[in-house]
Amino acid sequence: MPMFTTRGAGVAVVACLAASSAHATDPTPKWCQGVKIAAFPGGPQGAVFANNVYNGFKQAELDLGPGVTYYFSDWDPNKMLTQIQQALATKVDGIATYGFGGEPATAPLVDQAYAQGTIFTSLNTALPESEKKYGSKGFGYVGAPNYSAGFSLGAEAAKRAGLKAGDSVFVWGLKGQGGDRGQRTVGVIDAFEKAGAKVIYQEIDTATNADPNAGTATFVGVMKANPDIKIVVTDHGALTSNVGVFARAASLKPGQVYFAGFDMSPNTAKAVKEGYQNLVIDQQPFLQGYLPILNICLTKKFGFAGFDVNTAGAFVDEKNVDAVAPLAAKEIR
C-alpha cells in the first residue's frame, strides 16, 4: 500500500508539472493584441511591390492581432519622413518602415522613437547605423542587402546575355536617392563597369517613380538614341512590371534586348513568359511586410532583439516563372 501511495503521489506530481508546463507554453491566438503599430507599404495604395508588402502586413495583423495603421508614401522619401513624424506623435508601440530617407534624416527620428518607447524597425532599405545602435532593443531589417543585390543582378545579366567589353547597357535607377536605396543602383552599375560595358544611366524622375507609364517617352528616347543597347536594367519594381509596355513602345521584339530587373508582379510574370523580361530578382516583398510586424510584436511582448533577414535569395526566369506566377497573381510573390 505505501508503494502504491508513493507511486500515486509521484504520478500526481508529474501530472501537475506536465500541466503547469503545458499551460506555460500553450500557443496563444492573437498574442500581440493591444499593440499599436504604424506600417509603411512604401508606394501608393495598390501599387506594384507596395501591395505585396501591404498584404504581408495585413496577414501578420490578422495572425498576430495588433492594431495597425497604414501610411502610403508614393515612394517619396520626404513624404515618408513626414509620415514617420506623424506616427511618432500618436505614440504607437512600433513603426515598420523603409529606410528611404537615409541615416542623416532618419536617425533622429529613430532616436526619438526609442526615447519615447516606440520600437522602430526597417524593411526593404537598411539603416545600418541605427540597427547597430538599437538592435538589442528591437531594431531589425527585412530585405535585400541592396548593393550586393544590385551587383548580383548586373553580373548575372552580363553573364547570361554574353556581354562583352565595350557593349552598351542602359541602367534606369535611383542612384541619386539617399542611403542604402541608391546603393542598389550603384551595385548594378559597378557590375557592368567591371565587365567593361559602356553604361548609359537615367535617374528615375518623380513622375515615373509614382507611375511607370510616365516614363515611356523617356525609355523610347534613350533606346532610339542608343540603338546598340544590349541590356536594360530597371531598378524599380513598378518599372520592371511595365517592361512589356516600354518594349512595345520602342518597337522591340521579344529577346531583341536583354531585360533584367527587380521584383515579381503579375505583369512581370507575363513579360517573362512573352520573352520580353529575361531575369528578375525576387525580393519576396510579402516577407518584408509580415516579418517586421512579427519583429515588433516579439520585442514588445517578450523583449526579443531585432532580427536581420535577407529576402532576396532567388532569380526568376523563363525556366521557373510558372512556379512563381500563380503567387505573383495573388500579390504574395
Tab-separated table of C-alpha atoms in Angstrom:
chain	number	residue	atom	x	y	z
A	1	MET	CA	0.000	0.000	0.000
A	2	PRO	CA	2.755	2.520	0.823
A	3	MET	CA	4.382	1.781	-2.528
A	4	PHE	CA	1.080	2.402	-4.280
A	5	THR	CA	0.593	5.634	-2.383
A	6	THR	CA	4.101	6.850	-3.196
A	7	ARG	CA	3.753	5.980	-6.840
A	8	GLY	CA	0.354	7.629	-6.951
A	9	ALA	CA	1.789	10.769	-5.405
A	10	GLY	CA	4.655	10.691	-7.851
A	11	VAL	CA	2.252	10.389	-10.763
A	12	ALA	CA	0.201	13.244	-9.399
A	13	VAL	CA	3.278	15.446	-9.085
A	14	VAL	CA	4.420	14.567	-12.603
A	15	ALA	CA	0.928	15.209	-13.948
A	16	CYS	CA	0.812	18.532	-12.170
A	17	LEU	CA	4.212	19.529	-13.528
A	18	ALA	CA	3.180	18.455	-17.009
A	19	ALA	CA	0.001	20.501	-16.775
A	20	SER	CA	1.928	23.503	-15.496
A	21	SER	CA	4.498	23.152	-18.280
A	22	ALA	CA	1.813	22.771	-20.929
A	23	HIS	CA	-0.003	25.828	-19.622
A	24	ALA	CA	3.197	27.881	-19.755
A	25	THR	CA	3.902	27.010	-23.378
A	26	ASP	CA	0.450	26.668	-24.896
A	27	PRO	CA	0.179	28.657	-28.162
A	28	THR	CA	-1.914	31.792	-27.740
A	29	PRO	CA	-4.060	33.179	-30.549
A	30	LYS	CA	-3.745	36.902	-31.289
A	31	TRP	CA	-0.917	37.101	-28.753
A	32	CYS	CA	0.041	40.600	-29.966
A	33	GLN	CA	-3.424	42.048	-29.362
A	34	GLY	CA	-3.344	45.533	-27.869
A	35	VAL	CA	-0.062	46.508	-29.523
A	36	LYS	CA	-0.352	49.517	-31.850
A	37	ILE	CA	1.850	49.638	-34.970
A	38	ALA	CA	2.387	52.125	-37.813
A	39	ALA	CA	3.247	50.288	-41.037
A	40	PHE	CA	4.545	51.743	-44.296
A	41	PRO	CA	3.901	49.810	-47.553
A	42	GLY	CA	6.045	52.392	-49.372
A	43	GLY	CA	4.238	53.361	-52.548
A	44	PRO	CA	0.735	54.490	-53.428
A	45	GLN	CA	-2.109	52.232	-52.348
A	46	GLY	CA	-2.451	49.282	-54.722
A	47	ALA	CA	0.956	49.844	-56.341
A	48	VAL	CA	3.281	47.112	-57.562
A	49	PHE	CA	5.520	45.847	-54.730
A	50	ALA	CA	3.819	48.131	-52.193
A	51	ASN	CA	0.729	45.945	-52.366
A	52	ASN	CA	2.767	42.784	-51.719
A	53	VAL	CA	4.287	44.415	-48.634
A	54	TYR	CA	0.814	45.566	-47.587
A	55	ASN	CA	-0.522	42.034	-47.973
A	56	GLY	CA	2.258	40.804	-45.690
A	57	PHE	CA	1.371	43.468	-43.142
A	58	LYS	CA	-2.313	42.540	-43.301
A	59	GLN	CA	-1.651	38.817	-42.875
A	60	ALA	CA	0.529	39.490	-39.834
A	61	GLU	CA	-2.146	41.785	-38.431
A	62	LEU	CA	-4.723	39.002	-38.849
A	63	ASP	CA	-2.463	36.270	-37.458
A	64	LEU	CA	-0.970	38.123	-34.518
A	65	GLY	CA	-3.686	40.602	-33.552
A	66	PRO	CA	-2.036	44.045	-33.272
A	67	GLY	CA	-3.821	47.210	-34.330
A	68	VAL	CA	-2.090	48.553	-37.458
A	69	THR	CA	-2.329	51.983	-39.084
A	70	TYR	CA	-1.088	52.209	-42.676
A	71	TYR	CA	0.783	55.091	-44.299
A	72	PHE	CA	1.110	55.152	-48.115
A	73	SER	CA	4.023	57.332	-49.212
A	74	ASP	CA	4.048	57.318	-53.050
A	75	TRP	CA	7.729	56.213	-52.978
A	76	ASP	CA	8.560	59.743	-51.815
A	77	PRO	CA	11.283	59.775	-49.108
A	78	ASN	CA	10.309	63.245	-47.853
A	79	LYS	CA	6.650	62.305	-47.567
A	80	MET	CA	7.658	59.152	-45.713
A	81	LEU	CA	9.774	61.108	-43.226
A	82	THR	CA	6.842	63.445	-42.548
A	83	GLN	CA	4.546	60.468	-42.032
A	84	ILE	CA	7.028	58.887	-39.620
A	85	GLN	CA	6.888	62.089	-37.564
A	86	GLN	CA	3.092	61.877	-37.608
A	87	ALA	CA	3.204	58.263	-36.462
A	88	LEU	CA	5.586	59.121	-33.624
A	89	ALA	CA	3.187	61.806	-32.454
A	90	THR	CA	0.486	59.147	-31.983
A	91	LYS	CA	2.798	57.261	-29.551
A	92	VAL	CA	2.424	53.910	-31.288
A	93	ASP	CA	4.233	50.887	-29.856
A	94	GLY	CA	6.124	50.215	-33.078
A	95	ILE	CA	6.959	51.559	-36.534
A	96	ALA	CA	7.834	49.388	-39.552
A	97	THR	CA	9.105	51.499	-42.421
A	98	TYR	CA	11.581	51.808	-45.287
A	99	GLY	CA	14.942	53.486	-44.819
A	100	PHE	CA	14.492	55.649	-47.934
A	101	GLY	CA	15.391	58.841	-46.116
A	102	GLY	CA	18.885	57.567	-45.260
A	103	GLU	CA	20.620	57.754	-41.898
A	104	PRO	CA	21.139	61.544	-41.658
A	105	ALA	CA	17.435	62.295	-41.987
A	106	THR	CA	16.014	59.199	-40.298
A	107	ALA	CA	18.372	58.573	-37.363
A	108	PRO	CA	16.996	61.482	-35.278
A	109	LEU	CA	13.501	60.008	-35.700
A	110	VAL	CA	14.800	56.599	-34.628
A	111	ASP	CA	16.366	58.213	-31.540
A	112	GLN	CA	13.065	59.937	-30.769
A	113	ALA	CA	11.199	56.661	-31.184
A	114	TYR	CA	13.305	54.723	-28.711
A	115	ALA	CA	13.387	57.641	-26.269
A	116	GLN	CA	9.585	57.550	-26.091
A	117	GLY	CA	9.349	53.745	-26.017
A	118	THR	CA	8.415	53.136	-29.652
A	119	ILE	CA	10.109	50.159	-31.344
A	120	PHE	CA	11.460	51.165	-34.760
A	121	THR	CA	12.421	48.625	-37.429
A	122	SER	CA	13.174	48.832	-41.164
A	123	LEU	CA	12.290	46.932	-44.309
A	124	ASN	CA	13.497	46.930	-47.919
A	125	THR	CA	16.096	49.659	-47.365
A	126	ALA	CA	18.508	49.336	-44.467
A	127	LEU	CA	19.530	51.850	-41.830
A	128	PRO	CA	22.670	50.025	-40.664
A	129	GLU	CA	23.898	52.535	-38.093
A	130	SER	CA	20.505	52.711	-36.427
A	131	GLU	CA	20.260	48.924	-36.467
A	132	LYS	CA	23.680	48.659	-34.833
A	133	LYS	CA	22.670	51.180	-32.173
A	134	TYR	CA	19.250	49.762	-31.344
A	135	GLY	CA	19.354	46.132	-32.497
A	136	SER	CA	19.186	44.849	-28.926
A	137	LYS	CA	16.027	46.922	-28.432
A	138	GLY	CA	14.192	45.575	-31.464
A	139	PHE	CA	15.568	47.406	-34.489
A	140	GLY	CA	15.862	44.858	-37.293
A	141	TYR	CA	15.969	44.716	-41.078
A	142	VAL	CA	13.964	42.601	-43.503
A	143	GLY	CA	15.003	42.916	-47.146
A	144	ALA	CA	17.877	42.553	-49.546
A	145	PRO	CA	21.448	43.705	-48.917
A	146	ASN	CA	20.904	46.311	-51.590
A	147	TYR	CA	24.366	46.884	-53.035
A	148	SER	CA	25.001	43.149	-53.220
A	149	ALA	CA	21.594	42.538	-54.806
A	150	GLY	CA	22.274	45.173	-57.451
A	151	PHE	CA	25.730	43.837	-58.195
A	152	SER	CA	24.423	40.263	-58.400
A	153	LEU	CA	21.713	41.219	-60.867
A	154	GLY	CA	24.132	43.160	-63.072
A	155	ALA	CA	26.734	40.401	-63.032
A	156	GLU	CA	24.176	37.672	-63.759
A	157	ALA	CA	22.611	39.658	-66.593
A	158	ALA	CA	26.051	40.301	-68.102
A	159	LYS	CA	26.878	36.591	-67.962
A	160	ARG	CA	23.597	35.381	-69.397
A	161	ALA	CA	23.479	37.997	-72.157
A	162	GLY	CA	27.081	37.343	-73.207
A	163	LEU	CA	28.106	40.934	-72.524
A	164	LYS	CA	31.479	41.951	-73.963
A	165	ALA	CA	33.753	44.856	-73.132
A	166	GLY	CA	32.551	47.941	-74.979
A	167	ASP	CA	28.910	46.817	-75.202
A	168	SER	CA	26.279	49.360	-74.166
A	169	VAL	CA	23.854	48.832	-71.296
A	170	PHE	CA	21.056	51.038	-70.011
A	171	VAL	CA	20.517	51.322	-66.253
A	172	TRP	CA	17.341	53.081	-65.174
A	173	GLY	CA	17.529	53.545	-61.440
A	174	LEU	CA	17.635	55.627	-58.283
A	175	LYS	CA	21.332	56.276	-57.767
A	176	GLY	CA	20.542	59.773	-56.501
A	177	GLN	CA	18.319	58.538	-53.678
A	178	GLY	CA	19.874	58.749	-50.246
A	179	GLY	CA	21.327	55.968	-48.198
A	180	ASP	CA	21.035	52.272	-48.858
A	181	ARG	CA	18.371	52.520	-51.577
A	182	GLY	CA	20.660	54.303	-54.018
A	183	GLN	CA	23.346	51.683	-53.417
A	184	ARG	CA	21.332	49.054	-55.257
A	185	THR	CA	21.628	51.049	-58.463
A	186	VAL	CA	25.304	51.673	-57.756
A	187	GLY	CA	25.785	47.911	-57.424
A	188	VAL	CA	24.232	47.305	-60.852
A	189	ILE	CA	26.443	49.952	-62.450
A	190	ASP	CA	29.582	48.644	-60.754
A	191	ALA	CA	28.914	45.127	-62.047
A	192	PHE	CA	28.578	46.367	-65.628
A	193	GLU	CA	31.629	48.603	-65.402
A	194	LYS	CA	33.628	45.682	-64.029
A	195	ALA	CA	32.603	43.762	-67.151
A	196	GLY	CA	33.878	46.648	-69.308
A	197	ALA	CA	30.477	47.807	-70.527
A	198	LYS	CA	29.523	51.335	-71.522
A	199	VAL	CA	26.831	52.341	-69.019
A	200	ILE	CA	24.067	54.709	-70.096
A	201	TYR	CA	22.359	55.879	-66.927
A	202	GLN	CA	18.974	57.542	-66.394
A	203	GLU	CA	17.660	58.601	-62.992
A	204	ILE	CA	14.015	57.693	-62.447
A	205	ASP	CA	12.183	61.009	-62.184
A	206	THR	CA	9.463	61.771	-59.646
A	207	ALA	CA	6.572	61.257	-62.076
A	208	THR	CA	7.892	57.879	-63.265
A	209	ASN	CA	8.654	56.839	-59.693
A	210	ALA	CA	4.952	57.250	-58.904
A	211	ASP	CA	3.583	55.975	-62.254
A	212	PRO	CA	5.798	53.929	-64.618
A	213	ASN	CA	3.704	54.866	-67.636
A	214	ALA	CA	5.019	58.416	-67.249
A	215	GLY	CA	8.465	57.106	-68.220
A	216	THR	CA	7.502	55.556	-71.567
A	217	ALA	CA	8.664	58.520	-73.625
A	218	THR	CA	11.949	58.603	-71.713
A	219	PHE	CA	12.586	54.921	-72.416
A	220	VAL	CA	11.774	55.245	-76.111
A	221	GLY	CA	14.059	58.283	-76.387
A	222	VAL	CA	17.006	56.511	-74.742
A	223	MET	CA	16.622	53.427	-76.941
A	224	LYS	CA	16.338	55.441	-80.155
A	225	ALA	CA	19.396	57.493	-79.259
A	226	ASN	CA	21.357	54.329	-78.406
A	227	PRO	CA	20.157	51.525	-80.712
A	228	ASP	CA	23.123	49.301	-79.791
A	229	ILE	CA	21.993	48.848	-76.168
A	230	LYS	CA	22.337	45.165	-75.295
A	231	ILE	CA	20.964	45.042	-71.733
A	232	VAL	CA	18.369	47.135	-69.887
A	233	VAL	CA	18.079	47.068	-66.093
A	234	THR	CA	15.018	48.590	-64.436
A	235	ASP	CA	15.899	49.181	-60.782
A	236	HIS	CA	12.318	49.613	-59.628
A	237	GLY	CA	9.546	47.059	-59.232
A	238	ALA	CA	6.911	49.182	-60.939
A	239	LEU	CA	9.158	49.879	-63.944
A	240	THR	CA	10.010	46.190	-64.189
A	241	SER	CA	6.291	45.409	-64.285
A	242	ASN	CA	5.981	47.804	-67.242
A	243	VAL	CA	8.748	46.315	-69.398
A	244	GLY	CA	6.269	44.912	-71.910
A	245	VAL	CA	4.790	48.380	-72.400
A	246	PHE	CA	8.213	50.005	-72.752
A	247	ALA	CA	9.477	47.389	-75.201
A	248	ARG	CA	6.435	47.600	-77.469
A	249	ALA	CA	6.528	51.405	-77.426
A	250	ALA	CA	10.155	51.240	-78.591
A	251	SER	CA	9.246	48.639	-81.273
A	252	LEU	CA	11.452	45.988	-79.659
A	253	LYS	CA	10.769	42.324	-80.301
A	254	PRO	CA	10.984	39.738	-77.507
A	255	GLY	CA	14.641	38.861	-76.941
A	256	GLN	CA	15.993	41.734	-79.027
A	257	VAL	CA	17.266	43.406	-75.832
A	258	TYR	CA	18.035	41.565	-72.608
A	259	PHE	CA	15.849	42.970	-69.790
A	260	ALA	CA	16.724	42.453	-66.127
A	261	GLY	CA	15.016	43.976	-63.118
A	262	PHE	CA	13.712	43.747	-59.597
A	263	ASP	CA	10.519	42.294	-58.168
A	264	MET	CA	7.808	39.967	-59.357
A	265	SER	CA	4.284	41.054	-60.261
A	266	PRO	CA	1.535	39.653	-62.499
A	267	ASN	CA	2.705	41.857	-65.387
A	268	THR	CA	6.330	40.885	-64.845
A	269	ALA	CA	5.440	37.194	-64.915
A	270	LYS	CA	3.541	37.800	-68.150
A	271	ALA	CA	6.517	39.649	-69.661
A	272	VAL	CA	8.825	36.761	-68.740
A	273	LYS	CA	6.505	34.292	-70.457
A	274	GLU	CA	6.276	36.540	-73.523
A	275	GLY	CA	10.066	36.751	-73.739
A	276	TYR	CA	10.393	40.471	-73.044
A	277	GLN	CA	11.620	40.164	-69.446
A	278	ASN	CA	14.599	37.828	-69.107
A	279	LEU	CA	15.755	37.997	-65.486
A	280	VAL	CA	14.213	39.159	-62.208
A	281	ILE	CA	15.408	39.200	-58.607
A	282	ASP	CA	12.501	38.232	-56.394
A	283	GLN	CA	12.775	40.180	-53.132
A	284	GLN	CA	9.765	38.389	-51.639
A	285	PRO	CA	8.128	41.646	-50.504
A	286	PHE	CA	5.348	39.808	-48.669
A	287	LEU	CA	8.011	38.837	-46.116
A	288	GLN	CA	9.132	42.465	-45.929
A	289	GLY	CA	5.653	43.206	-44.608
A	290	TYR	CA	4.961	40.172	-42.444
A	291	LEU	CA	8.263	39.827	-40.613
A	292	PRO	CA	8.659	43.438	-39.351
A	293	ILE	CA	5.227	43.190	-37.697
A	294	LEU	CA	6.323	39.910	-36.105
A	295	ASN	CA	9.603	41.572	-35.069
A	296	ILE	CA	7.805	44.414	-33.282
A	297	CYS	CA	5.388	42.031	-31.560
A	298	LEU	CA	8.197	39.777	-30.328
A	299	THR	CA	10.129	42.745	-28.985
A	300	LYS	CA	7.116	44.382	-27.349
A	301	LYS	CA	5.787	41.214	-25.748
A	302	PHE	CA	8.951	39.262	-24.955
A	303	GLY	CA	11.877	41.664	-25.203
A	304	PHE	CA	13.458	39.947	-28.208
A	305	ALA	CA	16.179	41.735	-30.165
A	306	GLY	CA	15.578	42.745	-33.773
A	307	PHE	CA	16.373	40.247	-36.478
A	308	ASP	CA	18.052	40.680	-39.851
A	309	VAL	CA	16.622	38.703	-42.786
A	310	ASN	CA	17.836	38.646	-46.405
A	311	THR	CA	14.725	38.141	-48.549
A	312	ALA	CA	16.377	38.338	-51.986
A	313	GLY	CA	17.736	34.853	-52.482
A	314	ALA	CA	16.485	33.840	-55.930
A	315	PHE	CA	16.383	34.737	-59.622
A	316	VAL	CA	13.261	34.196	-61.707
A	317	ASP	CA	13.473	33.498	-65.439
A	318	GLU	CA	11.592	31.543	-68.118
A	319	LYS	CA	12.614	28.235	-66.524
A	320	ASN	CA	10.945	28.761	-63.142
A	321	VAL	CA	8.384	31.514	-63.726
A	322	ASP	CA	5.478	29.049	-63.879
A	323	ALA	CA	6.068	28.146	-60.240
A	324	VAL	CA	6.025	31.788	-59.128
A	325	ALA	CA	3.377	33.267	-61.457
A	326	PRO	CA	0.302	31.992	-59.522
A	327	LEU	CA	1.668	33.532	-56.326
A	328	ALA	CA	2.513	36.756	-58.157
A	329	ALA	CA	-1.115	36.884	-59.348
A	330	LYS	CA	-2.190	36.818	-55.684
A	331	GLU	CA	0.387	39.529	-54.886
A	332	ILE	CA	2.205	37.279	-52.453
A	333	ARG	CA	5.378	36.893	-54.557
